[in-house]
């Protein structure tokens, strides 16, 4: 036998020597949920171990993440029902609790990178990412709302803006608006290939942001489509995105790979709430080794071509898995 692949697996030193891919804590993003008020730490029932925090406790959570090397955060607000309206106006109302928290995070942790969420759903009585009229999601009527929301977030100090709404033309619309308002240094992480997925359930529980009627299939992508992701990627890049994202991650590894090999800007992959919930549930039942499963999952996403991984396990990976090595 001339080739014995097992020779390269003989000892852990040799295995490490020939390892092809590495996962760095600096490439991980921790999503965080913010609620109004003080001293609140509310567990998300469908995502055990993940919490919604009021600003004071969110700052502590960010401190704990920063201490183990997780420095980048996607922050989502849970908006009380009475602050929601048709046009998501609370999203750009001055000093809303989300914008105020962003200011305080950057004040306390200047070296952190905080990324916003731009979409109407958390603020809208309809629970859709765009403006709803007669059951239709109106693309062009949504764009100015997104731009105002993005500018308010840039003003509050978010390092990057994260449009997650999947409206057509919104990256260019937002980029131009930010530039005119003077926020030329605020980046855009575009939710580029965001699929109409069943795996966002726990997230919608966390924010109470599920659509009141209908589904999101007229703006989020059909899970059956691959080439369309490349079309969206080329559009978002030409419209000024700094980072493009594939979401969900685990069930869309081929999409991550396709975008990585066909574009030249950083690719983020969002290991979404439902994908994390499956692993948590299996581990709770003793069916999987939690830490090993997390490590293999994140490595799979990395190997597919993700430069950046957004995962609810970022802090845990940094604390437990990375330290074990
Ligand atoms: C909404 C938004 C969603 C997620 C991020 N931004 C849910 C949706 O589109 O309904 C999902 C993230 C997750 O499931 O972890 N703009």
GROMACS .gro file of C-alpha atoms and ligand atoms in nm:
model
  341
    1UNK     CA    1   0.000   0.000   0.000
    2UNK     CA    2   0.171   0.320  -0.113
    3UNK     CA    3  -0.086   0.551   0.044
    4UNK     CA    4  -0.191   0.505   0.403
    5UNK     CA    5  -0.394   0.815   0.497
    6UNK     CA    6  -0.400   0.695   0.859
    7UNK     CA    7  -0.027   0.780   0.891
    8UNK     CA    8  -0.128   1.147   0.905
    9UNK     CA    9  -0.370   1.070   1.189
   10UNK     CA   10  -0.130   0.870   1.403
   11UNK     CA   11  -0.071   1.114   1.692
   12UNK     CA   12  -0.240   1.433   1.802
   13UNK     CA   13   0.075   1.627   1.710
   14UNK     CA   14   0.066   1.493   1.355
   15UNK     CA   15  -0.309   1.549   1.334
   16UNK     CA   16  -0.262   1.910   1.441
   17UNK     CA   17   0.028   1.950   1.198
   18UNK     CA   18  -0.187   1.862   0.898
   19UNK     CA   19  -0.507   2.033   1.016
   20UNK     CA   20  -0.661   2.230   0.727
   21UNK     CA   21  -0.905   2.465   0.899
   22UNK     CA   22  -0.904   2.661   1.221
   23UNK     CA   23  -1.176   2.828   1.415
   24UNK     CA   24  -1.079   3.146   1.591
   25UNK     CA   25  -1.276   3.309   1.870
   26UNK     CA   26  -1.213   3.642   1.697
   27UNK     CA   27  -1.430   3.523   1.406
   28UNK     CA   28  -1.734   3.457   1.625
   29UNK     CA   29  -2.026   3.691   1.683
   30UNK     CA   30  -2.256   3.657   1.983
   31UNK     CA   31  -2.621   3.758   1.923
   32UNK     CA   32  -2.781   3.930   2.222
   33UNK     CA   33  -3.140   4.025   2.304
   34UNK     CA   34  -3.222   4.349   2.480
   35UNK     CA   35  -3.540   4.425   2.680
   36UNK     CA   36  -3.636   4.757   2.841
   37UNK     CA   37  -3.609   4.807   3.214
   38UNK     CA   38  -3.358   4.710   3.479
   39UNK     CA   39  -3.225   4.394   3.637
   40UNK     CA   40  -3.402   4.169   3.387
   41UNK     CA   41  -3.265   3.835   3.275
   42UNK     CA   42  -3.538   3.636   3.103
   43UNK     CA   43  -3.471   3.294   2.961
   44UNK     CA   44  -3.599   3.215   2.613
   45UNK     CA   45  -3.810   2.900   2.662
   46UNK     CA   46  -3.731   2.758   2.319
   47UNK     CA   47  -3.361   2.840   2.357
   48UNK     CA   48  -3.270   2.726   2.709
   49UNK     CA   49  -2.960   2.894   2.846
   50UNK     CA   50  -3.001   3.202   2.625
   51UNK     CA   51  -3.150   3.511   2.785
   52UNK     CA   52  -3.301   3.850   2.711
   53UNK     CA   53  -3.126   4.113   2.918
   54UNK     CA   54  -3.206   4.463   3.030
   55UNK     CA   55  -2.927   4.709   2.954
   56UNK     CA   56  -2.753   4.683   3.293
   57UNK     CA   57  -2.725   4.304   3.273
   58UNK     CA   58  -2.649   4.314   2.901
   59UNK     CA   59  -2.342   4.522   2.981
   60UNK     CA   60  -2.232   4.252   3.225
   61UNK     CA   61  -2.290   3.982   2.967
   62UNK     CA   62  -2.084   4.175   2.712
   63UNK     CA   63  -1.808   4.214   2.970
   64UNK     CA   64  -1.803   3.837   3.025
   65UNK     CA   65  -1.784   3.774   2.649
   66UNK     CA   66  -1.508   4.029   2.600
   67UNK     CA   67  -1.307   3.863   2.878
   68UNK     CA   68  -1.289   3.539   2.678
   69UNK     CA   69  -1.221   3.711   2.345
   70UNK     CA   70  -1.569   3.742   2.193
   71UNK     CA   71  -1.578   4.108   2.093
   72UNK     CA   72  -1.847   4.135   1.829
   73UNK     CA   73  -2.219   4.137   1.900
   74UNK     CA   74  -2.543   4.137   1.703
   75UNK     CA   75  -2.797   4.313   1.918
   76UNK     CA   76  -3.174   4.270   1.885
   77UNK     CA   77  -3.439   4.463   2.077
   78UNK     CA   78  -3.761   4.313   2.213
   79UNK     CA   79  -4.010   4.597   2.172
   80UNK     CA   80  -4.315   4.615   2.403
   81UNK     CA   81  -4.642   4.582   2.211
   82UNK     CA   82  -4.755   4.935   2.301
   83UNK     CA   83  -4.453   5.086   2.123
   84UNK     CA   84  -4.525   4.909   1.795
   85UNK     CA   85  -4.705   5.077   1.508
   86UNK     CA   86  -4.768   5.036   1.136
   87UNK     CA   87  -4.454   5.222   1.026
   88UNK     CA   88  -4.207   5.099   1.292
   89UNK     CA   89  -4.154   5.460   1.400
   90UNK     CA   90  -4.008   5.364   1.738
   91UNK     CA   91  -3.707   5.222   1.550
   92UNK     CA   92  -3.580   5.572   1.474
   93UNK     CA   93  -3.733   5.762   1.764
   94UNK     CA   94  -3.453   5.949   1.931
   95UNK     CA   95  -3.301   5.775   2.232
   96UNK     CA   96  -3.523   5.470   2.218
   97UNK     CA   97  -3.395   5.210   2.465
   98UNK     CA   98  -3.208   5.018   2.192
   99UNK     CA   99  -3.015   5.323   2.073
  100UNK     CA  100  -2.946   5.431   2.429
  101UNK     CA  101  -2.803   5.089   2.512
  102UNK     CA  102  -2.581   5.104   2.202
  103UNK     CA  103  -2.435   5.434   2.322
  104UNK     CA  104  -2.363   5.291   2.666
  105UNK     CA  105  -2.208   4.971   2.528
  106UNK     CA  106  -1.966   5.170   2.312
  107UNK     CA  107  -1.887   5.399   2.603
  108UNK     CA  108  -1.808   5.109   2.836
  109UNK     CA  109  -1.647   4.882   2.574
  110UNK     CA  110  -1.492   5.103   2.305
  111UNK     CA  111  -1.306   4.810   2.147
  112UNK     CA  112  -1.624   4.607   2.097
  113UNK     CA  113  -1.788   4.586   1.756
  114UNK     CA  114  -2.165   4.613   1.774
  115UNK     CA  115  -2.391   4.530   1.482
  116UNK     CA  116  -2.755   4.638   1.460
  117UNK     CA  117  -3.061   4.477   1.312
  118UNK     CA  118  -3.240   4.673   1.041
  119UNK     CA  119  -3.589   4.543   0.967
  120UNK     CA  120  -3.938   4.654   1.061
  121UNK     CA  121  -4.058   4.333   1.228
  122UNK     CA  122  -3.962   4.396   1.594
  123UNK     CA  123  -4.130   4.741   1.579
  124UNK     CA  124  -4.426   4.667   1.356
  125UNK     CA  125  -4.778   4.570   1.461
  126UNK     CA  126  -4.784   4.345   1.153
  127UNK     CA  127  -4.469   4.156   1.250
  128UNK     CA  128  -4.330   4.174   0.898
  129UNK     CA  129  -3.988   4.304   0.792
  130UNK     CA  130  -4.150   4.549   0.550
  131UNK     CA  131  -4.447   4.783   0.533
  132UNK     CA  132  -4.776   4.591   0.503
  133UNK     CA  133  -5.078   4.714   0.310
  134UNK     CA  134  -5.370   4.494   0.206
  135UNK     CA  135  -5.166   4.187   0.287
  136UNK     CA  136  -4.880   4.296   0.059
  137UNK     CA  137  -4.527   4.376   0.175
  138UNK     CA  138  -4.446   4.704   0.002
  139UNK     CA  139  -4.081   4.714  -0.100
  140UNK     CA  140  -4.029   5.078  -0.192
  141UNK     CA  141  -4.236   5.215   0.093
  142UNK     CA  142  -4.014   5.017   0.332
  143UNK     CA  143  -3.681   5.158   0.209
  144UNK     CA  144  -3.706   5.506   0.369
  145UNK     CA  145  -3.802   5.349   0.704
  146UNK     CA  146  -3.499   5.120   0.687
  147UNK     CA  147  -3.273   5.414   0.597
  148UNK     CA  148  -3.399   5.626   0.887
  149UNK     CA  149  -3.358   5.330   1.124
  150UNK     CA  150  -3.003   5.269   0.995
  151UNK     CA  151  -2.901   5.634   1.033
  152UNK     CA  152  -3.035   5.646   1.389
  153UNK     CA  153  -2.834   5.333   1.469
  154UNK     CA  154  -2.519   5.478   1.309
  155UNK     CA  155  -2.569   5.791   1.513
  156UNK     CA  156  -2.598   5.583   1.830
  157UNK     CA  157  -2.258   5.430   1.760
  158UNK     CA  158  -2.324   5.092   1.601
  159UNK     CA  159  -2.010   4.991   1.411
  160UNK     CA  160  -2.208   4.807   1.145
  161UNK     CA  161  -2.567   4.809   1.031
  162UNK     CA  162  -2.733   4.473   0.968
  163UNK     CA  163  -3.023   4.489   0.721
  164UNK     CA  164  -3.207   4.158   0.772
  165UNK     CA  165  -3.523   4.253   0.584
  166UNK     CA  166  -3.455   4.122   0.228
  167UNK     CA  167  -3.620   4.416   0.052
  168UNK     CA  168  -3.481   4.480  -0.298
  169UNK     CA  169  -3.235   4.765  -0.335
  170UNK     CA  170  -3.206   4.836   0.035
  171UNK     CA  171  -2.828   4.810   0.059
  172UNK     CA  172  -2.771   5.091  -0.190
  173UNK     CA  173  -3.057   5.294  -0.046
  174UNK     CA  174  -2.914   5.264   0.306
  175UNK     CA  175  -2.551   5.318   0.195
  176UNK     CA  176  -2.638   5.640   0.015
  177UNK     CA  177  -2.848   5.766   0.304
  178UNK     CA  178  -2.574   5.689   0.559
  179UNK     CA  179  -2.314   5.867   0.341
  180UNK     CA  180  -2.529   6.176   0.298
  181UNK     CA  181  -2.583   6.186   0.675
  182UNK     CA  182  -2.206   6.166   0.726
  183UNK     CA  183  -2.178   5.804   0.844
  184UNK     CA  184  -1.926   5.696   0.582
  185UNK     CA  185  -1.739   5.481   0.834
  186UNK     CA  186  -2.041   5.278   0.942
  187UNK     CA  187  -2.024   4.940   0.773
  188UNK     CA  188  -2.303   4.724   0.634
  189UNK     CA  189  -2.333   4.354   0.707
  190UNK     CA  190  -2.601   4.251   0.461
  191UNK     CA  191  -2.831   3.958   0.526
  192UNK     CA  192  -2.777   3.858   0.163
  193UNK     CA  193  -2.906   3.504   0.127
  194UNK     CA  194  -3.169   3.485   0.396
  195UNK     CA  195  -3.404   3.195   0.349
  196UNK     CA  196  -3.769   3.161   0.451
  197UNK     CA  197  -3.673   2.910   0.718
  198UNK     CA  198  -3.850   2.710   0.986
  199UNK     CA  199  -3.543   2.754   1.205
  200UNK     CA  200  -3.614   3.110   1.323
  201UNK     CA  201  -3.882   2.997   1.570
  202UNK     CA  202  -3.698   3.054   1.901
  203UNK     CA  203  -3.580   3.397   1.781
  204UNK     CA  204  -3.938   3.503   1.710
  205UNK     CA  205  -4.034   3.375   2.056
  206UNK     CA  206  -3.754   3.585   2.205
  207UNK     CA  207  -3.873   3.904   2.037
  208UNK     CA  208  -4.240   3.818   2.007
  209UNK     CA  209  -4.198   3.924   1.644
  210UNK     CA  210  -4.373   3.650   1.447
  211UNK     CA  211  -4.583   3.774   1.151
  212UNK     CA  212  -4.944   3.843   1.252
  213UNK     CA  213  -5.062   3.713   0.916
  214UNK     CA  214  -4.904   3.522   0.631
  215UNK     CA  215  -4.542   3.417   0.604
  216UNK     CA  216  -4.219   3.576   0.480
  217UNK     CA  217  -4.196   3.390   0.150
  218UNK     CA  218  -4.242   3.695  -0.072
  219UNK     CA  219  -3.918   3.844   0.054
  220UNK     CA  220  -3.708   3.570   0.213
  221UNK     CA  221  -3.561   3.314  -0.025
  222UNK     CA  222  -3.696   2.975  -0.124
  223UNK     CA  223  -3.491   2.703   0.053
  224UNK     CA  224  -3.476   2.515  -0.278
  225UNK     CA  225  -3.266   2.783  -0.450
  226UNK     CA  226  -2.888   2.805  -0.474
  227UNK     CA  227  -2.807   3.017  -0.781
  228UNK     CA  228  -3.039   3.290  -0.659
  229UNK     CA  229  -2.806   3.336  -0.359
  230UNK     CA  230  -2.526   3.429  -0.597
  231UNK     CA  231  -2.753   3.683  -0.766
  232UNK     CA  232  -2.834   3.839  -0.428
  233UNK     CA  233  -2.463   3.839  -0.337
  234UNK     CA  234  -2.360   4.020  -0.655
  235UNK     CA  235  -2.638   4.274  -0.601
  236UNK     CA  236  -2.549   4.342  -0.237
  237UNK     CA  237  -2.178   4.376  -0.318
  238UNK     CA  238  -2.246   4.613  -0.604
  239UNK     CA  239  -2.479   4.812  -0.377
  240UNK     CA  240  -2.208   4.862  -0.116
  241UNK     CA  241  -2.218   4.577   0.136
  242UNK     CA  242  -1.900   4.529   0.341
  243UNK     CA  243  -1.988   4.177   0.458
  244UNK     CA  244  -2.248   3.940   0.312
  245UNK     CA  245  -2.436   3.680   0.511
  246UNK     CA  246  -2.591   3.341   0.457
  247UNK     CA  247  -2.872   3.250   0.694
  248UNK     CA  248  -2.939   2.988   0.829
  249UNK     CA  249  -2.592   2.831   0.823
  250UNK     CA  250  -2.609   2.462   0.895
  251UNK     CA  251  -2.873   2.370   0.641
  252UNK     CA  252  -2.714   2.600   0.380
  253UNK     CA  253  -2.347   2.500   0.380
  254UNK     CA  254  -2.353   2.471  -0.001
  255UNK     CA  255  -2.470   2.833  -0.022
  256UNK     CA  256  -2.183   2.945   0.203
  257UNK     CA  257  -1.938   2.756  -0.017
  258UNK     CA  258  -2.082   2.897  -0.338
  259UNK     CA  259  -2.060   3.257  -0.217
  260UNK     CA  260  -1.711   3.207  -0.073
  261UNK     CA  261  -1.575   3.075  -0.401
  262UNK     CA  262  -1.749   3.333  -0.619
  263UNK     CA  263  -1.706   3.661  -0.433
  264UNK     CA  264  -1.424   3.848  -0.266
  265UNK     CA  265  -1.572   4.003   0.046
  266UNK     CA  266  -1.606   3.844   0.392
  267UNK     CA  267  -1.884   3.587   0.428
  268UNK     CA  268  -2.076   3.562   0.754
  269UNK     CA  269  -2.292   3.259   0.835
  270UNK     CA  270  -2.576   3.282   1.088
  271UNK     CA  271  -2.611   2.965   1.292
  272UNK     CA  272  -2.969   3.052   1.377
  273UNK     CA  273  -3.179   3.000   1.687
  274UNK     CA  274  -3.357   2.683   1.572
  275UNK     CA  275  -3.032   2.522   1.466
  276UNK     CA  276  -2.888   2.592   1.812
  277UNK     CA  277  -3.210   2.475   1.983
  278UNK     CA  278  -3.186   2.132   1.818
  279UNK     CA  279  -2.838   2.082   1.960
  280UNK     CA  280  -2.937   2.210   2.305
  281UNK     CA  281  -3.237   1.976   2.319
  282UNK     CA  282  -3.037   1.671   2.211
  283UNK     CA  283  -2.761   1.749   2.462
  284UNK     CA  284  -3.018   1.798   2.741
  285UNK     CA  285  -3.150   1.453   2.669
  286UNK     CA  286  -2.802   1.309   2.687
  287UNK     CA  287  -2.816   1.221   2.318
  288UNK     CA  288  -2.517   1.432   2.213
  289UNK     CA  289  -2.200   1.554   2.381
  290UNK     CA  290  -2.275   1.924   2.390
  291UNK     CA  291  -1.925   2.064   2.365
  292UNK     CA  292  -1.807   1.822   2.097
  293UNK     CA  293  -2.123   1.883   1.896
  294UNK     CA  294  -2.079   2.260   1.918
  295UNK     CA  295  -1.718   2.236   1.810
  296UNK     CA  296  -1.795   2.012   1.513
  297UNK     CA  297  -2.091   2.227   1.409
  298UNK     CA  298  -1.892   2.548   1.407
  299UNK     CA  299  -1.600   2.381   1.229
  300UNK     CA  300  -1.839   2.254   0.962
  301UNK     CA  301  -1.964   2.606   0.899
  302UNK     CA  302  -1.605   2.733   0.887
  303UNK     CA  303  -1.493   2.457   0.650
  304UNK     CA  304  -1.778   2.540   0.414
  305UNK     CA  305  -1.621   2.884   0.373
  306UNK     CA  306  -1.757   3.115   0.640
  307UNK     CA  307  -1.513   3.383   0.751
  308UNK     CA  308  -1.742   3.490   1.032
  309UNK     CA  309  -1.985   3.277   1.233
  310UNK     CA  310  -2.279   3.423   1.423
  311UNK     CA  311  -2.381   3.172   1.690
  312UNK     CA  312  -2.560   3.169   2.024
  313UNK     CA  313  -2.271   2.945   2.136
  314UNK     CA  314  -1.998   3.207   2.080
  315UNK     CA  315  -1.940   3.277   2.449
  316UNK     CA  316  -1.968   2.909   2.543
  317UNK     CA  317  -1.726   2.806   2.270
  318UNK     CA  318  -1.478   3.068   2.379
  319UNK     CA  319  -1.511   2.971   2.745
  320UNK     CA  320  -1.518   2.595   2.728
  321UNK     CA  321  -1.408   2.460   2.393
  322UNK     CA  322  -1.129   2.699   2.302
  323UNK     CA  323  -0.985   2.674   2.653
  324UNK     CA  324  -0.979   2.294   2.644
  325UNK     CA  325  -0.721   2.295   2.367
  326LIG     C1  326  -3.582   3.945   1.155
  326LIG     C2  327  -3.474   3.849   1.195
  326LIG     C3  328  -3.496   3.713   1.217
  326LIG     C4  329  -3.373   3.659   1.259
  326LIG     C5  330  -3.279   3.762   1.259
  326LIG     N1  331  -3.344   3.880   1.217
  326LIG     C6  332  -3.622   3.634   1.213
  326LIG     C7  333  -3.706   3.638   1.093
  326LIG     O1  334  -3.663   3.675   0.984
  326LIG     O2  335  -3.823   3.608   1.110
  326LIG     C8  336  -3.354   3.516   1.298
  326LIG     C9  337  -3.234   3.479   1.378
  326LIG    C10  338  -3.241   3.348   1.446
  326LIG     O3  339  -3.334   3.267   1.427
  326LIG     O4  340  -3.149   3.321   1.525
  326LIG     N2  341  -3.556   4.053   1.083
   0.00000   0.00000   0.00000
